[in-house]
Coordinates of C-alpha atoms in Angstrom, one line a residue:
Chain A
X151 CA -0.1 -0.2 0.2
X152 CA 1.7 3.0 -1.5
X153 CA 0.3 6.5 0.2
X154 CA 0.6 9.2 -1.5
X155 CA -0.7 12.7 -0.4
X156 CA -0.1 15.6 -3.8
X157 CA 2.9 17.9 -2.7
X158 CA 4.7 15.8 -0.7
X159 CA 7.6 14.6 -1.9
X160 CA 9.5 10.7 -1.0
X161 CA 13.0 10.0 -0.2
X162 CA 15.2 7.9 -2.5
X163 CA 14.6 4.5 -3.4
X164 CA 17.8 3.7 -2.3
X165 CA 17.1 3.7 1.3
X166 CA 15.7 0.3 0.6
X167 CA 18.2 -1.1 0.1
X168 CA 20.6 1.7 2.9
X169 CA 17.5 0.5 5.7
X170 CA 18.3 -3.6 4.8
X171 CA 21.3 -3.0 5.5
X172 CA 21.4 -1.9 9.0
X173 CA 18.2 -3.6 9.7
X174 CA 20.7 -6.8 9.2
X175 CA 23.5 -5.3 11.7
X176 CA 21.4 -4.3 14.7
X177 CA 19.5 -7.6 13.9
X178 CA 23.2 -8.6 15.4
X179 CA 22.1 -8.0 18.9
X180 CA 18.9 -10.0 19.0
X181 CA 21.4 -12.3 18.3
X182 CA 23.1 -12.0 21.1
X183 CA 20.3 -13.4 23.8
X184 CA 19.7 -17.1 22.0
X185 CA 23.7 -17.1 21.8
X186 CA 24.2 -16.4 25.7
X187 CA 21.5 -18.5 26.4
X188 CA 23.2 -21.0 24.8
X189 CA 26.5 -19.9 26.5
X190 CA 24.5 -19.7 29.8
X191 CA 23.5 -23.5 29.8
X192 CA 27.3 -25.0 30.2
X193 CA 26.9 -23.4 33.4
X194 CA 23.6 -23.3 35.2
X195 CA 20.3 -25.7 34.2
X196 CA 18.3 -24.2 32.0
X197 CA 15.6 -26.0 30.0
X198 CA 16.2 -26.7 27.1
X199 CA 12.7 -25.8 24.5
X200 CA 13.8 -22.1 25.5
X201 CA 16.7 -21.8 22.8
X202 CA 14.8 -23.1 19.7
X203 CA 12.0 -20.5 20.9
X204 CA 14.6 -17.8 21.6
X205 CA 16.1 -18.7 18.2
X206 CA 12.9 -18.5 15.8
X207 CA 12.8 -15.3 17.6
X208 CA 15.8 -14.3 16.4
X209 CA 15.4 -15.0 13.0
X210 CA 11.6 -13.9 12.6
X211 CA 13.0 -10.6 14.4
X212 CA 15.8 -9.8 11.6
X213 CA 13.2 -11.3 8.8
X214 CA 11.0 -8.4 9.6
X215 CA 13.6 -6.1 10.1
X216 CA 15.1 -6.6 6.3
X217 CA 11.8 -7.3 4.8
X218 CA 8.9 -6.0 6.7
X219 CA 10.6 -2.7 8.1
X220 CA 11.9 -0.9 5.4
X221 CA 9.3 -1.4 2.7
X222 CA 6.9 0.1 5.3
X223 CA 9.3 2.8 6.1
X224 CA 9.7 4.4 3.1
X225 CA 5.8 3.7 1.6
X226 CA 5.1 6.3 4.4
X227 CA 8.3 8.7 4.3
X228 CA 6.8 11.4 2.6
X229 CA 8.1 15.2 3.0
X230 CA 7.3 19.0 2.1
X231 CA 9.4 22.2 2.1
X232 CA 7.3 24.9 1.6
X233 CA 8.4 28.8 2.0
X234 CA 6.8 29.3 5.5
X235 CA 7.5 25.0 6.8
X236 CA 9.1 22.4 6.5
X237 CA 6.5 19.6 6.9
X238 CA 7.2 16.0 7.7
X239 CA 5.7 12.7 7.7
X240 CA 6.5 9.4 9.1
X241 CA 6.2 6.5 11.4
X242 CA 6.2 2.3 10.8
X243 CA 4.0 2.1 14.0
X244 CA 4.2 5.4 15.0
X245 CA 2.2 7.8 12.6
X246 CA 3.9 11.4 13.0
X247 CA 3.1 14.5 11.6
X248 CA 5.6 17.2 12.6
X249 CA 5.8 21.2 11.2
X250 CA 8.7 23.4 11.9
X251 CA 7.9 27.0 10.7
X252 CA 11.2 28.3 8.3
X253 CA 11.4 31.1 11.2
X254 CA 12.4 28.8 14.1
X255 CA 15.2 26.8 11.9
X256 CA 18.9 27.6 13.4
X257 CA 20.6 25.6 10.9
X258 CA 21.0 22.5 8.7
X259 CA 23.0 20.0 7.9
X260 CA 23.6 17.0 5.9
X261 CA 25.5 14.2 6.4
X262 CA 26.4 10.2 6.2
X263 CA 28.1 7.7 7.1
X264 CA 30.1 5.0 4.9
X265 CA 27.3 2.9 4.3
X266 CA 24.6 6.0 3.0
X267 CA 27.7 7.2 1.3
X268 CA 27.9 4.0 -0.7
X269 CA 24.9 4.4 -1.7
X270 CA 25.1 8.3 -3.0
X271 CA 23.1 9.6 -0.2
X272 CA 22.7 11.8 2.2
X273 CA 20.7 12.9 5.6
X274 CA 19.4 16.6 6.1
X275 CA 19.4 17.8 9.7
X276 CA 17.0 20.8 10.7
X277 CA 18.0 22.0 13.6
X278 CA 15.7 24.1 16.4
X279 CA 16.8 25.8 19.6
X280 CA 14.0 22.9 20.8
X281 CA 15.9 19.3 19.3
X282 CA 16.6 17.9 16.1
X283 CA 14.6 16.4 12.8
X284 CA 16.1 14.4 10.4
X285 CA 14.5 13.6 6.6
X286 CA 16.9 10.1 5.7
X287 CA 18.5 9.0 3.1
X288 CA 17.9 11.7 0.4
X289 CA 20.2 11.9 -3.1
X290 CA 23.6 13.8 -2.6
X291 CA 22.4 16.7 -5.4
X292 CA 18.7 16.1 -4.0
X293 CA 20.3 16.8 -0.2
X294 CA 22.5 19.9 -0.6
X295 CA 20.0 21.4 -2.9
X296 CA 17.4 21.0 -0.1
X297 CA 20.4 22.2 2.4
X298 CA 20.6 25.0 0.4
X299 CA 16.9 25.8 -0.3
X300 CA 16.1 25.6 4.1
X301 CA 19.1 27.8 5.1
X302 CA 18.0 30.8 2.5
X303 CA 14.3 30.4 3.4
X304 CA 15.3 30.4 7.1
X305 CA 17.7 33.5 6.8
X306 CA 14.8 35.8 4.7
X307 CA 13.0 35.6 8.0
X308 CA 15.2 35.7 10.6
X309 CA 13.6 36.3 13.8
X310 CA 15.7 35.6 17.5
X311 CA 15.0 33.1 20.0
Chain B
X200 CA 32.2 53.6 28.9
X201 CA 32.4 50.2 30.9
X202 CA 36.8 50.5 30.7
X203 CA 39.0 47.0 31.0
X204 CA 39.3 45.9 34.2
X205 CA 40.0 42.5 36.4
X206 CA 37.6 40.8 38.9
X207 CA 38.0 42.1 42.9
X208 CA 41.0 40.5 44.4
X209 CA 39.0 37.7 46.5
X210 CA 38.8 36.0 42.6
X211 CA 41.8 34.6 42.9
X212 CA 40.2 32.4 46.2
X213 CA 37.5 31.1 43.8
X214 CA 40.5 30.2 40.9
X215 CA 42.1 27.9 43.2
X216 CA 39.6 26.5 45.0
X217 CA 37.7 25.5 41.5
X218 CA 41.6 24.2 39.8
X219 CA 41.6 22.3 43.5
X220 CA 40.0 19.8 42.2
X221 CA 41.3 19.8 38.9
X222 CA 45.3 19.7 40.3
X223 CA 44.5 16.5 42.5
X224 CA 43.3 14.7 39.7
X225 CA 46.2 15.0 37.9
X226 CA 49.0 14.5 40.9
X227 CA 46.3 11.1 42.2
X228 CA 48.1 8.3 40.5
X229 CA 51.8 9.6 42.0
X230 CA 49.5 10.6 45.4
X231 CA 48.8 6.4 45.7
X232 CA 52.7 6.1 44.2
X233 CA 53.9 7.7 47.2
X234 CA 51.2 6.1 49.7
X235 CA 53.0 2.8 48.3
X236 CA 56.7 3.0 48.1
X237 CA 58.1 5.6 51.4
X238 CA 61.5 6.5 49.3
X239 CA 59.6 7.9 46.8
X240 CA 56.6 9.5 49.7
X241 CA 59.9 12.1 51.0
X242 CA 60.6 13.1 47.3
X243 CA 56.4 13.7 46.6
X244 CA 56.6 15.7 49.8
X245 CA 59.5 17.7 49.1
X246 CA 57.8 18.7 46.2
X247 CA 54.1 19.0 46.6
X248 CA 55.2 22.7 48.2
X249 CA 56.7 24.1 45.5
X250 CA 53.9 22.5 43.4
X251 CA 50.9 24.0 45.8
X252 CA 53.8 27.3 45.1
X253 CA 53.6 27.1 41.8
X254 CA 49.7 26.7 41.0
X255 CA 48.7 29.1 43.2
X256 CA 51.5 31.8 41.1
X257 CA 49.7 30.3 38.5
X258 CA 46.2 31.3 39.8
X259 CA 47.2 34.6 40.3
X260 CA 48.6 34.7 36.6
X261 CA 45.5 33.8 35.8
X262 CA 43.4 36.8 37.7
X263 CA 45.7 39.4 36.1
X264 CA 45.0 38.1 33.1
X265 CA 40.7 37.9 33.4
X266 CA 39.7 40.8 32.8
X267 CA 36.2 42.0 30.6
X268 CA 35.0 45.4 29.5
X269 CA 32.1 46.8 27.1
X270 CA 32.6 47.5 23.7
X271 CA 30.1 47.9 20.3
X272 CA 27.2 46.5 22.8
X273 CA 28.9 43.5 24.1
X274 CA 30.6 42.3 27.3
X275 CA 33.8 41.1 26.5
X276 CA 36.3 38.7 28.1
X277 CA 39.7 38.3 27.6
X278 CA 41.2 35.5 29.8
X279 CA 43.8 32.7 29.7
X280 CA 47.7 32.9 31.0
X281 CA 49.6 30.9 28.4
X282 CA 47.0 31.0 25.6
X283 CA 45.2 33.8 25.0
X284 CA 41.4 33.7 24.8
X285 CA 38.5 35.9 24.4
X286 CA 35.3 35.7 25.0
X287 CA 32.4 38.5 23.0
X288 CA 28.6 38.3 23.8
X289 CA 26.5 40.8 21.9
X290 CA 23.6 41.6 24.2
X291 CA 21.3 41.0 22.1
X292 CA 22.0 37.0 22.7
X293 CA 22.0 37.8 26.0
X294 CA 18.9 35.1 27.9
X295 CA 19.7 35.1 31.8
X296 CA 21.2 37.0 34.0
X297 CA 22.0 35.8 37.5
X298 CA 23.7 37.6 39.9
X299 CA 24.6 35.2 43.2
X300 CA 26.4 35.9 46.1
X301 CA 27.7 33.1 48.7
X302 CA 27.9 34.0 52.8
X303 CA 31.8 35.1 52.0
X304 CA 30.9 36.7 49.0
X305 CA 28.8 38.6 51.0
X306 CA 31.2 39.3 54.0
X307 CA 33.8 41.5 51.6
X308 CA 30.5 43.1 49.8
X309 CA 30.7 40.9 46.6
X310 CA 29.0 38.7 44.1
X311 CA 29.2 36.3 41.5
X312 CA 27.5 37.6 38.0
X313 CA 26.7 34.8 35.6
X314 CA 25.3 35.5 32.0
X315 CA 23.4 33.0 29.7
X316 CA 23.2 32.5 26.5
X317 CA 21.2 30.0 24.1
X318 CA 24.6 28.4 23.2
X319 CA 24.7 25.1 24.4
X320 CA 26.0 22.9 27.7
X321 CA 25.2 22.9 31.3
X322 CA 27.6 25.7 32.4
X323 CA 26.9 29.6 32.3
X324 CA 28.4 30.6 28.6
X325 CA 29.9 34.0 30.9
X326 CA 31.2 33.7 34.3
X327 CA 32.3 36.8 36.5
X328 CA 33.1 35.2 40.1
X329 CA 34.1 38.6 42.0
X330 CA 33.0 41.5 41.5
X331 CA 31.8 44.1 44.1
X332 CA 27.9 44.1 43.9
X333 CA 27.6 48.4 42.5
X334 CA 29.8 46.9 39.5
X335 CA 27.5 44.3 39.3
X336 CA 24.4 46.2 38.9
X337 CA 26.0 48.6 37.1
X338 CA 26.4 45.8 34.6
X339 CA 23.0 44.3 34.1
X340 CA 21.5 48.9 34.1
X341 CA 24.3 48.4 30.8
X342 CA 23.2 45.2 29.8
X343 CA 20.0 45.6 29.9
X344 CA 19.9 48.9 27.9
X345 CA 21.7 47.4 25.2
X346 CA 23.9 50.7 26.1
X347 CA 25.9 52.6 28.3
X348 CA 25.0 53.1 32.4
X349 CA 22.8 56.5 32.4
X350 CA 23.0 57.5 36.1
X351 CA 19.1 58.0 36.4
X352 CA 17.4 56.6 39.0
X353 CA 15.0 54.1 37.6
X354 CA 11.4 55.3 37.2
X355 CA 9.4 54.2 40.2
X356 CA 6.1 54.5 37.9
X357 CA 7.3 50.9 36.2
X358 CA 8.3 49.2 38.9
X359 CA 5.6 46.4 39.5
X360 CA 6.9 44.5 43.1
X361 CA 6.1 41.6 44.6
X362 CA 6.4 39.9 47.8
X363 CA 6.0 36.8 49.6
X364 CA 4.1 37.1 52.9
X365 CA 5.5 35.2 55.7
X366 CA 2.3 32.5 55.7
X367 CA 2.4 32.3 51.9
X368 CA 6.3 31.0 53.4
X369 CA 4.6 29.0 55.3
X370 CA 2.4 27.4 53.2
X371 CA 5.0 27.2 50.4
X372 CA 7.5 24.9 53.1
X373 CA 3.8 22.8 54.2
X374 CA 3.3 22.0 51.0
X375 CA 6.3 21.4 48.8
X376 CA 7.0 18.4 47.1
X377 CA 10.4 18.2 49.3
X378 CA 8.5 17.0 51.8
X379 CA 8.5 13.9 50.8
X380 CA 12.4 14.0 49.8
X381 CA 13.2 14.4 53.4
X382 CA 10.8 11.9 54.5
X383 CA 13.4 9.8 51.7
X384 CA 16.6 11.7 53.3
X385 CA 16.0 11.1 57.1
X386 CA 15.2 7.1 56.2
X387 CA 18.0 6.6 54.8
X388 CA 20.4 8.5 57.5
X389 CA 18.5 5.9 59.8
X390 CA 19.6 3.4 57.4
X391 CA 22.9 5.5 57.4
X392 CA 23.4 4.9 61.0
X393 CA 24.6 1.7 61.8
X394 CA 27.3 2.3 58.9
X395 CA 28.4 5.6 61.2
X396 CA 28.3 3.5 64.7
X397 CA 29.6 0.2 64.6
X398 CA 27.3 -2.3 66.6
X399 CA 24.6 -0.2 66.8
X400 CA 22.3 -2.5 64.7
X401 CA 19.4 0.2 64.1
X402 CA 17.3 -1.9 62.4
X403 CA 16.3 -4.3 65.8
X404 CA 17.1 -1.2 67.8
X405 CA 14.2 0.3 65.7
X406 CA 12.3 -3.4 65.4
X407 CA 11.9 -3.7 68.9
X408 CA 10.8 -0.2 69.6
X409 CA 8.2 -0.8 67.2
X410 CA 6.8 -4.2 68.2
X411 CA 6.7 -2.4 71.7
X412 CA 4.7 0.1 69.6
X413 CA 2.1 -2.6 68.6
X414 CA 2.4 -4.0 71.8
X415 CA 1.2 -1.3 73.4
X416 CA -1.6 1.1 71.6
X417 CA -2.7 2.1 68.4
X418 CA -2.8 5.5 69.8
X419 CA 1.6 5.7 70.6
X420 CA 1.9 4.6 67.2
X421 CA 0.3 7.5 66.0
X422 CA 1.8 9.9 68.0
X423 CA 5.2 8.5 66.5
X424 CA 4.0 8.8 62.7
X425 CA 2.6 12.2 63.4
X426 CA 6.3 13.0 64.8
X427 CA 7.5 12.3 61.7
X428 CA 6.1 14.4 59.8
X429 CA 5.9 17.3 61.1
X430 CA 9.6 17.0 61.8
X431 CA 9.4 16.1 57.5
X432 CA 6.9 19.4 57.7
X433 CA 9.6 21.6 59.6
X434 CA 12.4 20.9 57.7
X435 CA 10.9 21.2 54.6
X436 CA 9.7 25.0 56.3
X437 CA 13.2 25.1 56.9
X438 CA 14.4 24.7 53.6
X439 CA 12.3 26.2 51.4
X440 CA 13.1 29.9 54.2
X441 CA 16.5 29.1 53.3
X442 CA 15.5 29.2 49.6
X443 CA 12.5 31.3 49.6
X444 CA 13.8 33.9 51.7
X445 CA 13.2 37.6 51.0
X446 CA 11.6 36.7 47.5
X447 CA 10.7 39.5 45.2
X448 CA 9.4 40.1 42.0
X449 CA 10.0 43.1 40.3
X450 CA 8.6 44.2 37.1
X451 CA 11.5 46.8 35.3
X452 CA 10.7 47.9 32.0
X453 CA 10.7 45.0 29.9
X454 CA 12.6 42.6 32.7
X455 CA 11.5 40.6 34.9
X456 CA 13.9 40.2 38.1
X457 CA 13.2 37.6 40.8
X458 CA 15.8 37.9 43.8
X459 CA 15.4 34.8 47.2
X460 CA 17.7 33.5 49.5
X461 CA 18.5 33.4 53.1
X462 CA 22.5 32.8 52.8
X463 CA 22.5 32.7 49.3
X464 CA 21.5 35.7 47.7
X465 CA 20.7 35.4 44.4
X466 CA 19.0 37.4 41.6
X467 CA 17.8 35.9 37.9
X468 CA 16.7 38.8 35.6
X469 CA 14.8 37.1 32.5
X470 CA 13.9 39.8 29.3
X471 CA 10.0 39.3 29.1
X472 CA 10.6 38.9 25.1
X473 CA 12.5 35.3 25.8
X474 CA 10.1 33.8 27.5
X475 CA 9.7 31.1 25.7
X476 CA 6.4 30.2 27.6
X477 CA 4.7 29.9 31.1
X478 CA 3.6 27.5 33.8
X479 CA 0.9 27.4 36.1
X480 CA 1.9 24.6 38.4
X481 CA -0.7 22.8 41.1
X482 CA 0.3 20.5 42.7
X483 CA -1.4 17.6 44.4
X484 CA -0.1 19.2 48.2
X485 CA -1.2 22.8 47.3
X486 CA -4.6 21.5 45.8
X487 CA -7.0 22.0 49.0
X488 CA -4.4 25.0 49.9
X489 CA -5.9 26.3 45.9
X490 CA -2.5 27.8 45.9
X491 CA -0.8 27.4 42.5
X492 CA 2.8 28.7 41.4
X493 CA 4.2 30.3 38.7
X494 CA 6.9 29.2 36.4
X495 CA 8.3 29.9 33.4
X496 CA 10.6 28.7 30.3
X497 CA 13.8 30.2 29.2
X498 CA 17.0 29.3 27.8
X499 CA 18.5 28.9 31.2
X500 CA 20.8 26.6 32.3
X501 CA 21.8 28.7 35.9
X502 CA 19.3 27.6 37.6
X503 CA 19.0 24.5 40.1
X504 CA 16.7 22.2 38.3
X505 CA 13.3 23.3 37.7
X506 CA 13.6 26.3 40.5
X507 CA 15.8 28.7 38.9
X508 CA 12.6 29.7 36.6
X509 CA 9.9 30.2 39.8
X510 CA 8.3 33.2 39.5
X511 CA 5.7 33.1 41.7
X512 CA 6.6 29.7 44.1
X513 CA 3.0 30.3 45.6
X514 CA 0.2 32.8 44.9
X515 CA -3.9 31.7 45.5
X516 CA -5.6 30.5 42.7
X517 CA -8.1 33.6 42.6
X518 CA -5.1 36.2 42.9
X519 CA -3.6 34.6 40.0
X520 CA -5.5 35.9 36.8
X521 CA -4.4 39.4 38.6
X522 CA -1.0 38.6 39.5
X523 CA -0.2 37.5 35.3
X524 CA -2.3 41.0 34.3
X525 CA -0.5 43.4 36.5
X526 CA 3.5 41.5 36.2
X527 CA 3.0 39.7 32.5
X528 CA 0.1 41.4 30.4
X529 CA 2.3 39.8 27.8
X530 CA 0.4 36.0 28.8
X531 CA -2.7 37.0 30.6
X532 CA -4.8 35.2 28.8
X533 CA -8.1 34.5 30.2
X534 CA -9.3 31.1 29.3
X535 CA -11.5 27.7 28.6
X536 CA -10.4 25.1 28.4
X537 CA -11.8 22.4 26.4
X538 CA -11.4 18.9 27.2
X539 CA -10.7 15.8 25.3
X540 CA -13.1 13.7 23.5
X541 CA -15.3 11.3 25.9
X542 CA -13.8 8.4 23.7
X543 CA -10.2 8.6 25.0
X544 CA -11.0 9.0 28.2
X545 CA -10.2 5.1 28.4
X546 CA -7.1 5.6 28.0
X547 CA -6.0 7.6 30.8
X548 CA -8.2 5.1 33.0
X549 CA -6.3 1.9 31.1
X550 CA -3.2 3.8 31.3
X551 CA -3.3 4.0 35.6
X552 CA -5.0 0.3 36.2
X553 CA -2.7 -1.8 34.1
X554 CA -0.2 -0.8 36.5
X555 CA -1.9 -1.0 39.2
X556 CA -2.7 -4.6 38.2
X557 CA 0.3 -5.5 37.9
X558 CA 1.4 -4.1 41.3
X559 CA -1.7 -5.9 42.8
X560 CA -0.5 -8.8 41.3
X561 CA 2.9 -8.9 42.9
X562 CA 1.7 -7.9 46.8
X563 CA -0.4 -10.5 46.6
X564 CA 2.2 -13.1 45.0
X565 CA 5.0 -12.0 47.9
X566 CA 3.3 -10.0 50.6
X567 CA 1.4 -11.7 53.5
X568 CA -1.3 -9.8 53.5
X569 CA -2.4 -8.5 50.6
X570 CA -5.5 -7.1 50.7
X571 CA -5.1 -3.4 51.9
X572 CA -3.4 -3.5 48.5
X573 CA -6.0 -3.8 46.4
X574 CA -7.7 0.0 47.0
X575 CA -5.5 0.9 44.2
X576 CA -7.4 -0.3 41.9
X577 CA -10.0 2.1 42.8
X578 CA -7.0 4.3 43.6
X579 CA -6.2 4.1 40.1
X580 CA -9.3 4.6 38.4
X581 CA -9.5 7.6 39.9
X582 CA -6.1 8.9 39.3
X583 CA -7.0 8.3 35.7
X584 CA -10.7 9.6 35.2
X585 CA -9.2 12.9 37.3
X586 CA -6.5 13.3 34.7
X587 CA -8.2 12.4 31.4
X588 CA -10.9 15.7 33.6
X589 CA -8.3 18.0 33.8
X590 CA -6.7 17.6 29.7
X591 CA -7.4 19.9 27.8
X592 CA -6.7 22.4 25.5
X593 CA -7.7 26.7 24.8
X594 CA -6.4 27.9 21.2
X595 CA -6.4 31.6 21.1
X596 CA -5.3 34.6 18.4
X597 CA -1.1 34.5 18.8
X598 CA -1.6 31.9 22.9
X599 CA -2.5 28.1 22.8
X600 CA -2.5 26.8 26.3
X601 CA -2.0 24.1 27.0
X602 CA -3.2 21.8 30.2
X603 CA -2.5 18.1 31.5
X604 CA -2.1 16.7 34.9
X605 CA 0.2 13.3 36.0
X606 CA -0.6 14.5 40.0
X607 CA 0.0 18.0 39.9
X608 CA -1.8 20.2 37.4
X609 CA 0.4 22.0 34.6
X610 CA -1.3 24.2 32.4
X611 CA 1.4 25.4 30.1
X612 CA 0.5 28.6 28.2
X613 CA 2.7 29.2 24.9
X614 CA 2.9 32.3 22.6
X615 CA 2.1 30.3 19.1
X616 CA 5.9 31.8 18.0
X617 CA 7.5 30.2 20.7
X618 CA 6.8 27.1 19.1
X619 CA 9.7 25.8 18.1
X620 CA 7.8 22.6 16.3
X621 CA 4.3 20.8 16.1
X622 CA 4.1 17.8 16.0
X623 CA 1.0 15.2 16.1
X624 CA 1.3 11.2 15.9
X625 CA -0.9 8.6 15.5
X626 CA -0.8 4.9 17.5
X627 CA -2.4 1.7 16.3
X628 CA -5.2 2.5 18.7
X629 CA -5.5 6.0 17.8
X630 CA -6.0 5.5 14.6
X631 CA -9.5 3.0 15.1
X632 CA -10.9 5.9 17.6
X633 CA -9.8 9.1 15.2
X634 CA -7.6 10.1 18.1
X635 CA -4.1 11.3 18.1
X636 CA -1.6 12.8 20.3
X637 CA -0.6 17.0 19.9
X638 CA 3.4 17.4 20.8
X639 CA 4.4 20.9 21.2
X640 CA 8.9 21.4 21.7
X641 CA 9.5 24.8 23.7
X642 CA 13.0 26.0 23.5
X643 CA 14.3 25.6 27.1
X644 CA 18.5 25.3 28.2
X645 CA 19.9 21.5 27.0
X646 CA 16.3 19.5 27.4
X647 CA 14.3 20.6 25.0
X648 CA 10.9 21.3 26.8
X649 CA 7.8 18.9 25.1
X650 CA 3.8 19.5 25.6
X651 CA 1.6 16.9 25.0
X652 CA -2.1 16.5 24.4
X653 CA -2.9 12.6 24.3
X654 CA -6.2 12.1 23.2
X655 CA -6.7 14.6 20.8
X656 CA -9.6 14.3 19.0
X657 CA -8.6 15.1 14.8
X658 CA -10.1 17.3 13.6
X659 CA -9.9 19.8 16.7
X660 CA -6.2 18.8 15.7
X661 CA -6.1 19.7 12.3
X662 CA -7.5 23.1 13.6
X663 CA -4.6 23.7 15.7
X664 CA -2.3 22.8 13.0
X665 CA -3.8 25.4 10.4
X666 CA -3.4 27.9 12.8
X667 CA 0.5 27.0 13.6
X668 CA 1.1 26.7 10.1
X669 CA -1.0 29.8 9.0

């Protein structure tokens, strides 16, 4: 199911591959649970049947993180930057909509880690006096253009905190 | 022009004490070594005085090289012995100014000035540890007017003053949240007595005492409990007396000035246009007295947690509106709170009822006499419906007022221009009921303040979104 609202932009489709990789890396932590249970079984008398249950849990969590979540996240991420405000819609389990008036923007950054850079993607971070908001995984040139645009619009309506 | 000048020589002491800890930290490996080896110890003891003298001399140089002055509407600070550092703060960027004086500083007629800007970090951006009170007052005037000091007496008509009467202080102390903290603190001290005095076995003694009491009459037990609560009240009263004695609030033109404190005098001044939001807090203990306290949210890390931003520690509820009209007309809005839709009531009840049920189950599993624990269930339902009843909002031309309750009731008044971002979110249950959570972010020091309304009607939220994004 694809949510489309006219006027909104989607983030880059390459984000899917990027999130699948980060999902895989994140699930390492879940695998630590059955592994440490196996270790614990050597030292203490623990019921055996819990181990396959934990394995099943880890496998399904990994599949979920790689196959389901990136897709849903991509489908739900929408953003719109107008002259007055930045409008973000996102959320896998809880759906968020955030509005940031251009007047309140303090500064904008783009950043990319090694994995993002491999896919030619950047994250745009918008800072206000009360915290940061991120638009993840935009194509490098789109991100750079967006950063320039927000920064220009924010300067035009400069106001003190 | 406010010329380049040094701090009062007493600042040397302040510098020495502030850096002594760092010195000790740096020397720690050597100290441990000296404790172990006697050969090294004599060597260490010979050199320690030299190091200390060098340290003090360095601190004197630090003081000599620490100058501040005013130029081009900036407060400028230059310091550092080997590496020269300069810090310029434009008057326009100053968020709050706090003046405080400890006991020693008061004997010498000195104060400590802390200036805060919107920059991050949990320390004030500019600290002048010891300057004379006159100079501080002069400097504050320059900073506030954004121009050079003009020795006019302040216009008396522009000054509005509020003080706390002794009966206010009494109510403040006896209904303060610190009451519970003190009770907990007393228990901790009792449990620590064991370690300080060996062979005391405090719990055994207390246990025997308690069982004697149980064997005696219930009457005495009640007396003891009353005594303990009275003692806690007294301590809380003393603490608040020390903190809020001599509380004065002055509205001076565009600034709010607060001064308070018995031993350590504290003075805080907040430019009104820097106030991000106003909070009216009705603590659960103060509710029977119909008393509220008023706090401001501002970008400041100076105050103690929460306390630094109290502009009125205690005021009768019916006088609150008059107070706002007089002192902060910018925030004076008579408002009617619109409640949440009926269908979000269940959430408020369940969010209290479920943890209470878990707690009751635990009590039944582990405690012998569990039936009194059942009272938690109706209490949870009662608290939930109270929270539901008191949650709501009021939308004004340029203000949003959000009221909610956890234990105490808090109304937050935020000007539209001070809302940094607004967001609505829906979880699975809310989607089904056309409800959502509305969140408003406000700037305040290190941690941003978020105010939220859980269980808003979808249509009402879109009205607020339209109001916000016009």
